[in-house]
Coordinates of C-alpha atoms in Angstrom, one line a residue:
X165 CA -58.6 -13.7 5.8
X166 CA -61.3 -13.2 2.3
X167 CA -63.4 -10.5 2.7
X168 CA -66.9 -10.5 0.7
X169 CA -68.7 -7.8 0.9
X170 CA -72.6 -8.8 -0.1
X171 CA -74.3 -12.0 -0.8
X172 CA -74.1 -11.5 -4.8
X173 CA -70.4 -11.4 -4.6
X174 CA -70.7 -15.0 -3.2
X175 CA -69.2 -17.8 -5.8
X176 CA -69.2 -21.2 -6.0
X177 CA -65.8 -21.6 -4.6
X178 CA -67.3 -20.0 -1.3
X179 CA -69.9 -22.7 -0.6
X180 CA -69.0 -25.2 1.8
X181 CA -68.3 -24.0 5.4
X182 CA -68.7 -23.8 9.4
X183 CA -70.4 -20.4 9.9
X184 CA -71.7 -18.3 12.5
X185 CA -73.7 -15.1 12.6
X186 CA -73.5 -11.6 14.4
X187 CA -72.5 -8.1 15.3
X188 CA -69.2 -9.6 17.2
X189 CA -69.0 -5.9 18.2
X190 CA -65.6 -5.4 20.1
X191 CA -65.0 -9.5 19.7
X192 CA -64.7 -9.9 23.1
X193 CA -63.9 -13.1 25.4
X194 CA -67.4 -14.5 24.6
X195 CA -66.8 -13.9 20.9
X196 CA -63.6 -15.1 20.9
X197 CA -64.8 -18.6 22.6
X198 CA -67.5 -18.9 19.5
X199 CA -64.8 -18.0 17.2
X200 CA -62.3 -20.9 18.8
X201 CA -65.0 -23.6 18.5
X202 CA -65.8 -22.3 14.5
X203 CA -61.9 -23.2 14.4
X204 CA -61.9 -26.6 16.0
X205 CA -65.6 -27.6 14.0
X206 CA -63.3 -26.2 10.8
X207 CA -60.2 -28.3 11.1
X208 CA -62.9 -31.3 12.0
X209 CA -64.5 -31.1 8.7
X210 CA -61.9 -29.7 6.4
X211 CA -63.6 -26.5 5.5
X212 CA -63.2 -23.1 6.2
X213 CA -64.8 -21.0 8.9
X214 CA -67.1 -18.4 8.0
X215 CA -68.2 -15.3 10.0
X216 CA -71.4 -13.6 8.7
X217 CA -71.8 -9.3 9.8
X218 CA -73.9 -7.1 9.2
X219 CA -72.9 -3.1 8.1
X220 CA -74.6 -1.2 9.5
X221 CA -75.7 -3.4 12.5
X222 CA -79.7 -4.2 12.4
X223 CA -80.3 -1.6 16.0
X224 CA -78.0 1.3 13.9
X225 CA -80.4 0.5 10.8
X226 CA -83.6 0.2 12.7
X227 CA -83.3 3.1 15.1
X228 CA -79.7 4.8 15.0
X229 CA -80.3 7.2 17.4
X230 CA -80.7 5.5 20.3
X231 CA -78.4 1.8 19.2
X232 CA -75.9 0.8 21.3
X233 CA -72.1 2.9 21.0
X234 CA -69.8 0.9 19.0
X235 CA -67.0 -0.7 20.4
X236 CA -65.0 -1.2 17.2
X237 CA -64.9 0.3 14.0
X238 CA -65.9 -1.8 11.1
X239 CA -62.3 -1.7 9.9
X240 CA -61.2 -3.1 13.3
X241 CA -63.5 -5.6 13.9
X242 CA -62.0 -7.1 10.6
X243 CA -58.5 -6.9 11.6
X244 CA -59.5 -9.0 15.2
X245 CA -61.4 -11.4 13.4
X246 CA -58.3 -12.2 11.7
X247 CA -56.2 -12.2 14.4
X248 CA -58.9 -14.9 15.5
X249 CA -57.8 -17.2 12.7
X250 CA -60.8 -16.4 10.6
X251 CA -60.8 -17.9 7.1
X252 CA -64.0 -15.8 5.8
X253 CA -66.0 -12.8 6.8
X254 CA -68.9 -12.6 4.3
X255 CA -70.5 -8.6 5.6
X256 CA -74.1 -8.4 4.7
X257 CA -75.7 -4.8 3.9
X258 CA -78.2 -4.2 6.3
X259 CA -80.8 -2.9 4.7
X260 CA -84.6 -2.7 3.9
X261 CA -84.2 -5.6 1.3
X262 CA -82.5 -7.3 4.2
X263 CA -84.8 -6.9 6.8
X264 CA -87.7 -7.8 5.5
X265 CA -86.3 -11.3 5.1
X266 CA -88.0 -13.8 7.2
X267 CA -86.5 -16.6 8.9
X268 CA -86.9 -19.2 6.5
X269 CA -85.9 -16.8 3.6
X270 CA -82.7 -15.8 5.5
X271 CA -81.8 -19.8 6.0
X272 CA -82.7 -20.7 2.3
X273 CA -80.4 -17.7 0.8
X274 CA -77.6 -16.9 2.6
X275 CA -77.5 -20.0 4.7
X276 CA -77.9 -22.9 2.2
X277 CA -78.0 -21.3 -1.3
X278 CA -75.4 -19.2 -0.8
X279 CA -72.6 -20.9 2.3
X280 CA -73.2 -24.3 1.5
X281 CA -73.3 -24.0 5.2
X282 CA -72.5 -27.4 6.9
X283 CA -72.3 -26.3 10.6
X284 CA -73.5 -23.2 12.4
X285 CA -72.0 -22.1 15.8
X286 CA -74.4 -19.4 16.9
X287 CA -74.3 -17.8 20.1
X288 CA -77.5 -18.5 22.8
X289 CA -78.8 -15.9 22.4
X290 CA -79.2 -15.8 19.0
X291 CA -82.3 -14.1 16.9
X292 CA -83.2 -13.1 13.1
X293 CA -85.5 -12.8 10.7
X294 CA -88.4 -9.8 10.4
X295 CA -90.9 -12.3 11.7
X296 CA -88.2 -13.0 14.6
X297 CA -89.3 -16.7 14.4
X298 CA -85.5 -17.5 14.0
X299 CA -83.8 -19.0 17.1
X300 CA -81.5 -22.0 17.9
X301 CA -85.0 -24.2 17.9
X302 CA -85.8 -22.8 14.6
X303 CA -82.2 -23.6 13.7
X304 CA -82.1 -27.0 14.5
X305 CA -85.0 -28.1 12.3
X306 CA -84.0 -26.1 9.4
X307 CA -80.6 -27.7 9.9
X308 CA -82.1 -31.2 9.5
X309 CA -84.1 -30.2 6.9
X310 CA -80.7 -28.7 4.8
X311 CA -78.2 -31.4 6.2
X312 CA -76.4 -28.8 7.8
X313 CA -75.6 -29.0 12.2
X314 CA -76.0 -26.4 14.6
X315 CA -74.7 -25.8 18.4
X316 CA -75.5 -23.3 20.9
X317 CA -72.2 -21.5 22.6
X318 CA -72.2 -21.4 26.0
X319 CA -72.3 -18.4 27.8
X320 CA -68.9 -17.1 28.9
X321 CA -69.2 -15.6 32.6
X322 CA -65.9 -13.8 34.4
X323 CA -66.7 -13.8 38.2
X324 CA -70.2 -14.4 37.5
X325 CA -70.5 -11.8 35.2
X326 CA -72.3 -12.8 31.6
X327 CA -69.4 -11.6 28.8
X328 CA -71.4 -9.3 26.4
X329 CA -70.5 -6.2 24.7
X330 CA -73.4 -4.4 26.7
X331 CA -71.0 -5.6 29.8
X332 CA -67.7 -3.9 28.0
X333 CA -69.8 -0.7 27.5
X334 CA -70.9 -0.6 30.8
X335 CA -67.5 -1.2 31.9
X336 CA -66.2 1.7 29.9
X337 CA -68.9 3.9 30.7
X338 CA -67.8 3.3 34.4
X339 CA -64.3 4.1 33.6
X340 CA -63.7 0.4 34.7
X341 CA -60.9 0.0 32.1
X342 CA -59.4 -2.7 34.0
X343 CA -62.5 -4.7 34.1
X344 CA -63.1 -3.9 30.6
X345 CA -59.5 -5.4 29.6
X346 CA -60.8 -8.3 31.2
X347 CA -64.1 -8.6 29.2
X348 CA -62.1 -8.0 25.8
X349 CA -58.7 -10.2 26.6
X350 CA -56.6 -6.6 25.8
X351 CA -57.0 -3.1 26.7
X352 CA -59.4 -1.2 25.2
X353 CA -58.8 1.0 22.3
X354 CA -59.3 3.3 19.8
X355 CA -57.7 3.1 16.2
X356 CA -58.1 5.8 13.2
X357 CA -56.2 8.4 10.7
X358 CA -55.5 12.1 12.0
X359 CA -57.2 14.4 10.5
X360 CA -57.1 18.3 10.3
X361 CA -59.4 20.2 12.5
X362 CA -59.9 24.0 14.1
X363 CA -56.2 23.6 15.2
X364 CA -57.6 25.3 18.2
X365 CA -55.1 23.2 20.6
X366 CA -52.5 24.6 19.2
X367 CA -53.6 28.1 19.5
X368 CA -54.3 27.4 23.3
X369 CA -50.9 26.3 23.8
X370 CA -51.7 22.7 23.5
X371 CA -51.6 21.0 20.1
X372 CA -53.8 17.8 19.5
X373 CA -54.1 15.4 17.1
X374 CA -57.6 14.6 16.0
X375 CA -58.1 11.2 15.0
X376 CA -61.3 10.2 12.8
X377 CA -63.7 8.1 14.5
X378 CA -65.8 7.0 11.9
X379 CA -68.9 5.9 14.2
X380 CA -72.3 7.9 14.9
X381 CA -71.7 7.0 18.9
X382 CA -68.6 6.2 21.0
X383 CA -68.8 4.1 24.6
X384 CA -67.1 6.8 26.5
X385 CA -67.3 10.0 27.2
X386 CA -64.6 12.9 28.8
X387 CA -60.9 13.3 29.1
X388 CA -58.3 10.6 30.0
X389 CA -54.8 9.6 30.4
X390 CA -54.2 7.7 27.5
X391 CA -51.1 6.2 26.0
X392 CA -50.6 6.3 22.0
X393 CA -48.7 4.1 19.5
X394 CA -47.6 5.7 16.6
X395 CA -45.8 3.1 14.5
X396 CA -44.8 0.6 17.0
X397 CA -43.2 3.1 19.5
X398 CA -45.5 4.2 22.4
X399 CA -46.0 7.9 23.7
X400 CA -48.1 8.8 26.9
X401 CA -51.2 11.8 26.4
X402 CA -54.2 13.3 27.0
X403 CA -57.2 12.5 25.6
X404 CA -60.9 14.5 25.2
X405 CA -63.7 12.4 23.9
X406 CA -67.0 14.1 23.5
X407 CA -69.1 17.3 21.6
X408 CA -66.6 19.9 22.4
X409 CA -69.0 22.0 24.3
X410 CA -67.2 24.8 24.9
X411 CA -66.2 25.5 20.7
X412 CA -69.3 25.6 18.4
X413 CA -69.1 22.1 16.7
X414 CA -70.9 19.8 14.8
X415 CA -72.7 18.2 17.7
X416 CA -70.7 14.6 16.8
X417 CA -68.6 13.1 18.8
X418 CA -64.6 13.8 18.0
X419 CA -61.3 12.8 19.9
X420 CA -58.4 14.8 20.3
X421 CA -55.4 13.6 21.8
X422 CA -52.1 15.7 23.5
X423 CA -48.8 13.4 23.2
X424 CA -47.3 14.4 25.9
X425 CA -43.3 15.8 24.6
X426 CA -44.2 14.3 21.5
X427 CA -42.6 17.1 18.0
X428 CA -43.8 16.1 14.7
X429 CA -46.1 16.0 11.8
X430 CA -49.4 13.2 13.0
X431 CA -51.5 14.5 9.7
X432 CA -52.7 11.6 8.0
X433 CA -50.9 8.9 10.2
X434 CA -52.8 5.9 12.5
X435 CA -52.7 6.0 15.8
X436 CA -53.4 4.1 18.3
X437 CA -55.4 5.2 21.5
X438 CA -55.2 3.0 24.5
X439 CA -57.2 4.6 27.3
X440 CA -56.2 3.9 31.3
X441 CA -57.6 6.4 33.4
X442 CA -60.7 9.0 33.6
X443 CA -59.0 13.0 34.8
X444 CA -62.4 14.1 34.6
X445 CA -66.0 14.7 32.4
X446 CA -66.1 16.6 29.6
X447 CA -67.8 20.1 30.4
X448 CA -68.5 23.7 29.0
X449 CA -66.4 26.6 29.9
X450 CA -67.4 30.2 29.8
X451 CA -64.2 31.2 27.9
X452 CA -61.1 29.4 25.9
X453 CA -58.8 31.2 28.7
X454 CA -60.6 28.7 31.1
X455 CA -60.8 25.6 29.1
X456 CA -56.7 26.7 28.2
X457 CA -56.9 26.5 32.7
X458 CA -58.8 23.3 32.6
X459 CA -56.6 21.7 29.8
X460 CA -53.3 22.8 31.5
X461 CA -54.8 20.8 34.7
X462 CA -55.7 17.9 32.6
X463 CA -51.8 18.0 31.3
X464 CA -50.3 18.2 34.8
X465 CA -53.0 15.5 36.3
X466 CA -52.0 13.2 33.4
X467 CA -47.7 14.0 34.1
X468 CA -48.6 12.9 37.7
X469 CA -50.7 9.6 36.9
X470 CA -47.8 8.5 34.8
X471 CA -45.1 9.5 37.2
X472 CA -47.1 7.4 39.7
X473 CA -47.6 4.2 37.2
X474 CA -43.5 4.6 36.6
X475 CA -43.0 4.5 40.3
X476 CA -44.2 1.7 41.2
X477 CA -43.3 -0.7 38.4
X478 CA -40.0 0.0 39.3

């Protein structure tokens, strides 16, 4: 999959494609039914498919305190939307410049000047442009006007539930990972670089690794039992996810995982976090002897939910 970062890095080779625009945050099942029709609409006219982000995405530009938690990592988003058999991601810089363009502007630029854009999958919900005139309506016209098709996806429901990533964040937020497995097609999970931190675990009998999270917010929230892949080999653990309450922090959000029995060096490797069940919220305690307690509990509550998952897949 070609990456380009920015509409000026467009070239001519580029122009000429089936496209479709948004956050595709987590690429979940209603995502991935947008991206399978791009494919079919691609093979059909012998071009390739195009996926058109934003970074940051327009609600983290326009008011980032209060837009949605991210699902996935701009990093990982990439890596799904390859795994989707996308030929293209062209990632627009959300920003003032940006914004301010209005409907028409945004077609004319990026749409026809810059994609060559012959057909346009968008999803039904679908809005842009500062003046927000820009809809599938507006689409359609300004698709006969530039020789270019459009079509509406079709809403993707599970049980009678809408697909959305507002539906997976709910999900998570319930600690509903099972029906959020469902929504994304996989289980939900986490993916970034250790990093060195207080290395207060370690003092408290406990060592964790603390992966990077490069997001302002995360969907969840508290300490679970968690399984981690560290170079295709898989290790159960504990993981915290939230402020840190009880050590004077930064005020961001951080995760620190436990492997359980796991000896070794994680400094600067990738893991992978795959999280299965809530043990409990994330809270202060008065003292570290009592979140040493609470984080013993957490360990032995975790040995006991994997003891029980072992027992009856046998």
């Amino acid at each position: 999959m070609q990456l380009v970062r920015g509409l000026h890095n467009l070239r001519p080779q580029h122009r000429g494609c089936v496209a479709t625009i948004g956050n595709f945050d987590g690429v979940h099942r209603g995502h991935q039914a947008i991206l399978g029709r791009l494919r079919e609409r691609a093979l059909e006219l012998g071009v390739p498919s195009c996926v058109v982000i934003f970074e940051p995405q327009p609600r983290e530009f326009f008011a980032p305190e209060t837009a949605p938690a991210r699902l996935a990592r701009l990093r990982d988003k990439l890596q799904l939307l390859a795994q989707a058999g996308v030929d293209r991601v062209l990632c627009l810089a959300f920003n003032q410049r940006l914004s301010k363009l209005s409907a028409n502007e945004f077609v004319e630029r990026i749409l026809v000047d810059g994609l060559g854009v012959q057909h346009l999958e968008v999803g039904d919900d679908f809005r842009f442009g500062c003046d927000r005139v820009g809809d599938f309506e507006f689409l359609q016209q300004a698709g006969a006007n530039h020789g270019f098709t459009v079509e509406a996806a079709q809403t993707v429901e599970l049980d009678g539930l809408r697909v959305s990533s507002t539906q997976v964040r709910n999900a998570l937020a319930a600690a509903d990972f099972e029906l959020a497995e469902r929504l994304l097609g996989r289980p939900y999970r986490i993916a970034g670089r250790v990093l060195h931190g207080q290395k207060l675990a370690r003092q408290l009998g406990t060592p964790t690794a603390n992966v990077q999270l490069k997001r302002r917010r995360v969907p969840l929230s508290g300490v679970y039992l968690v399984s981690v892949d560290i170079a295709g080999k898989t290790w159960p653990g504990v993981a915290n996810i939230g402020v840190r309450p009880t050590v004077a922090g930064d005020g961001k959000a951080h995760l620190e995982v436990h492997l359980l029995d796991f000896a070794g060096d994680l400094y600067d490797r990738r893991l992978t976090v795959v999280f299965h069940h809530k043990l409990r919220e994330e809270q202060r305690f008065a003292s570290l002897e009592a979140l040493k307690t609470a984080i013993n509990a957490d360990v032995a509550a975790a040995r006991a939910q994997v003891a029980r998952i072992h027992s009856a897949n046998r």
